[in-house]
Amino acid sequence: MAESRTDTRKPPSGPGDWLRLDNAAKIFPASYSDVSPEVYRVMLRFDAPIRLPALERALERIARRTPYYQVHLRRGLFWYYLERHDRVPDVHLLPETPVSPIALERREEPLYRVEARDSRLAIDFSHILTDGFGALRMLVSLGAEYL
C-alpha cells in the first residue's frame, strides 16, 4: 500500500529509507482507534505441530526477501510515512483471543505480528502495510519457507 520514493527530496526524518503511503493507506492512520484498530489476521493450518525455532528461522529468511514489510509508521509535519528498519519481529504464541490492535505510536512496533500455536500459523497485519492479497502472499511464502 505504499509507493517507493522516486524523487530527490530528503526523507522527513533521519537517514533511513522511507516510503510514502499510497492513497488507500492514507486513511488508516487518521481513522485508527482502539475501537477500530484496522488490523486483520490471515491464518494457515499445517498437518503437524509447528516448531517455533524453525518458524523463526524461516521468518528471518523471508524478511530479507521482503524488506517492504520491515517498516514502522512515522508522522511527518503534514503526512504519515513508512520508515524502513532491519528488525525482524519475534514469533509469539497465538492467543486464544481475537486479533488485538497493533500500537502505531510505538517506534519499535512492527506493522505485522507472526503468531503460532499447535499447527496454526497466523499473521496479523495493519491495513496500512498491505491489503489481503499481499497478506496472503506473505503467509504462503512464510509457510513454504517453513516447510
Short mmCIF file of C-alpha atoms in Angstrom, two decimals:
data_model
loop_
_atom_site.label_atom_id
_atom_site.label_comp_id
_atom_site.label_asym_id
_atom_site.label_seq_id
_atom_site.Cartn_x
_atom_site.Cartn_y
_atom_site.Cartn_z
CA MET A 1 0.00 0.00 0.00
CA ALA A 2 2.99 2.30 -0.15
CA GLU A 3 4.94 3.56 -3.09
CA SER A 4 8.70 3.85 -3.19
CA ARG A 5 10.29 7.25 -3.04
CA THR A 6 11.40 8.14 -6.55
CA ASP A 7 12.11 11.85 -6.26
CA THR A 8 15.20 13.53 -4.81
CA ARG A 9 13.64 15.09 -1.70
CA LYS A 10 15.26 14.35 1.65
CA PRO A 11 13.46 11.94 3.98
CA PRO A 12 11.23 13.66 6.54
CA SER A 13 13.35 12.40 9.44
CA GLY A 14 16.58 10.51 9.88
CA PRO A 15 18.84 8.92 7.32
CA GLY A 16 16.73 5.77 6.81
CA ASP A 17 14.97 4.82 3.62
CA TRP A 18 11.31 5.79 3.59
CA LEU A 19 8.12 5.09 1.65
CA ARG A 20 5.06 7.25 1.06
CA LEU A 21 1.65 5.85 1.88
CA ASP A 22 -0.49 5.36 -1.19
CA ASN A 23 -3.94 6.95 -1.41
CA ALA A 24 -5.74 3.92 0.03
CA ALA A 25 -3.38 3.62 3.02
CA LYS A 26 -3.54 7.34 3.95
CA ILE A 27 -6.95 6.96 5.59
CA PHE A 28 -5.94 4.27 8.10
CA PRO A 29 -3.57 6.23 10.39
CA ALA A 30 -6.14 9.03 10.66
CA SER A 31 -9.00 6.65 11.45
CA TYR A 32 -7.07 4.35 13.82
CA SER A 33 -8.57 3.90 17.29
CA ASP A 34 -8.90 1.19 19.94
CA VAL A 35 -12.44 0.60 18.71
CA SER A 36 -11.35 0.35 15.07
CA PRO A 37 -7.67 -0.68 15.01
CA GLU A 38 -7.64 -1.61 11.29
CA VAL A 39 -5.87 -4.94 11.94
CA TYR A 40 -6.76 -8.25 10.32
CA ARG A 41 -5.47 -11.82 10.54
CA VAL A 42 -4.67 -14.44 7.92
CA MET A 43 -4.11 -17.99 9.11
CA LEU A 44 -2.72 -21.26 7.83
CA ARG A 45 -3.11 -24.71 9.37
CA PHE A 46 -0.49 -27.45 8.98
CA ASP A 47 -0.91 -31.21 9.41
CA ALA A 48 1.72 -31.31 12.19
CA PRO A 49 2.55 -29.04 15.14
CA ILE A 50 4.73 -26.04 14.29
CA ARG A 51 8.30 -25.98 15.59
CA LEU A 52 8.81 -22.38 16.73
CA PRO A 53 12.63 -22.25 16.26
CA ALA A 54 12.25 -23.44 12.64
CA LEU A 55 9.48 -20.87 12.08
CA GLU A 56 11.69 -18.09 13.46
CA ARG A 57 14.49 -19.06 11.06
CA ALA A 58 12.02 -19.12 8.16
CA LEU A 59 10.76 -15.65 9.14
CA GLU A 60 14.33 -14.29 9.17
CA ARG A 61 14.89 -15.62 5.64
CA ILE A 62 11.57 -14.22 4.40
CA ALA A 63 12.26 -10.82 6.00
CA ARG A 64 15.43 -10.47 3.91
CA ARG A 65 13.41 -11.18 0.74
CA THR A 66 10.53 -8.85 1.67
CA PRO A 67 12.10 -5.66 3.03
CA TYR A 68 8.89 -3.75 2.36
CA TYR A 69 7.32 -5.39 5.42
CA GLN A 70 10.18 -4.24 7.67
CA VAL A 71 8.81 -0.74 8.29
CA HIS A 72 7.47 1.46 11.07
CA LEU A 73 4.80 4.12 10.68
CA ARG A 74 6.09 7.66 11.21
CA ARG A 75 4.36 11.01 11.33
CA GLY A 76 5.74 13.89 9.29
CA LEU A 77 4.74 17.50 9.56
CA PHE A 78 1.69 17.09 7.31
CA TRP A 79 1.64 13.38 6.45
CA TYR A 80 2.40 9.87 7.60
CA TYR A 81 5.12 7.77 6.00
CA LEU A 82 6.81 4.38 6.44
CA GLU A 83 10.42 4.17 7.57
CA ARG A 84 12.48 1.04 6.92
CA HIS A 85 14.26 -0.86 9.69
CA ASP A 86 16.21 -4.11 9.96
CA ARG A 87 14.40 -5.69 12.92
CA VAL A 88 12.62 -8.99 12.26
CA PRO A 89 9.57 -9.40 14.52
CA ASP A 90 9.59 -12.16 17.09
CA VAL A 91 7.28 -15.15 16.73
CA HIS A 92 4.73 -15.24 19.56
CA LEU A 93 2.31 -17.85 20.79
CA LEU A 94 -1.06 -17.41 19.12
CA PRO A 95 -3.50 -16.23 21.80
CA GLU A 96 -6.95 -17.74 22.09
CA THR A 97 -8.45 -14.25 21.93
CA PRO A 98 -9.35 -12.43 18.71
CA VAL A 99 -6.98 -10.08 16.90
CA SER A 100 -5.53 -7.34 19.12
CA PRO A 101 -4.51 -3.86 17.98
CA ILE A 102 -1.02 -3.04 16.73
CA ALA A 103 0.29 0.01 18.58
CA LEU A 104 1.09 2.51 15.83
CA GLU A 105 2.60 5.07 18.19
CA ARG A 106 5.37 2.75 19.42
CA ARG A 107 8.54 3.30 17.42
CA GLU A 108 9.72 -0.32 17.72
CA GLU A 109 6.35 -1.91 16.93
CA PRO A 110 6.29 -3.62 13.51
CA LEU A 111 3.15 -3.32 11.40
CA TYR A 112 2.65 -7.09 11.39
CA ARG A 113 2.75 -9.81 14.02
CA VAL A 114 3.59 -13.50 13.49
CA GLU A 115 1.97 -15.98 15.88
CA ALA A 116 1.76 -19.76 16.05
CA ARG A 117 0.17 -22.38 18.27
CA ASP A 118 -0.06 -26.12 17.72
CA SER A 119 -0.50 -26.48 13.95
CA ARG A 120 -1.79 -22.93 13.30
CA LEU A 121 0.30 -20.12 11.82
CA ALA A 122 -1.20 -16.63 11.83
CA ILE A 123 -0.02 -13.22 10.75
CA ASP A 124 -1.81 -10.08 11.93
CA PHE A 125 -1.38 -7.08 9.62
CA SER A 126 -2.10 -3.42 9.94
CA HIS A 127 -4.11 -2.29 6.93
CA ILE A 128 -1.53 0.48 6.49
CA LEU A 129 1.05 -2.12 5.44
CA THR A 130 -0.79 -4.24 2.89
CA ASP A 131 -4.13 -5.45 1.63
CA GLY A 132 -5.48 -9.01 1.73
CA PHE A 133 -3.63 -10.09 -1.41
CA GLY A 134 -0.24 -9.02 -0.05
CA ALA A 135 -1.05 -10.60 3.31
CA LEU A 136 -1.88 -13.95 1.71
CA ARG A 137 1.31 -13.87 -0.35
CA MET A 138 3.37 -13.21 2.79
CA LEU A 139 1.58 -16.00 4.68
CA VAL A 140 2.04 -18.54 1.87
CA SER A 141 5.68 -17.52 1.41
CA LEU A 142 6.36 -17.92 5.13
CA GLY A 143 4.55 -21.27 5.20
CA ALA A 144 6.52 -22.55 2.19
CA GLU A 145 9.82 -21.33 3.66
CA TYR A 146 8.98 -23.04 6.95
CA LEU A 147 8.29 -26.35 5.21
#
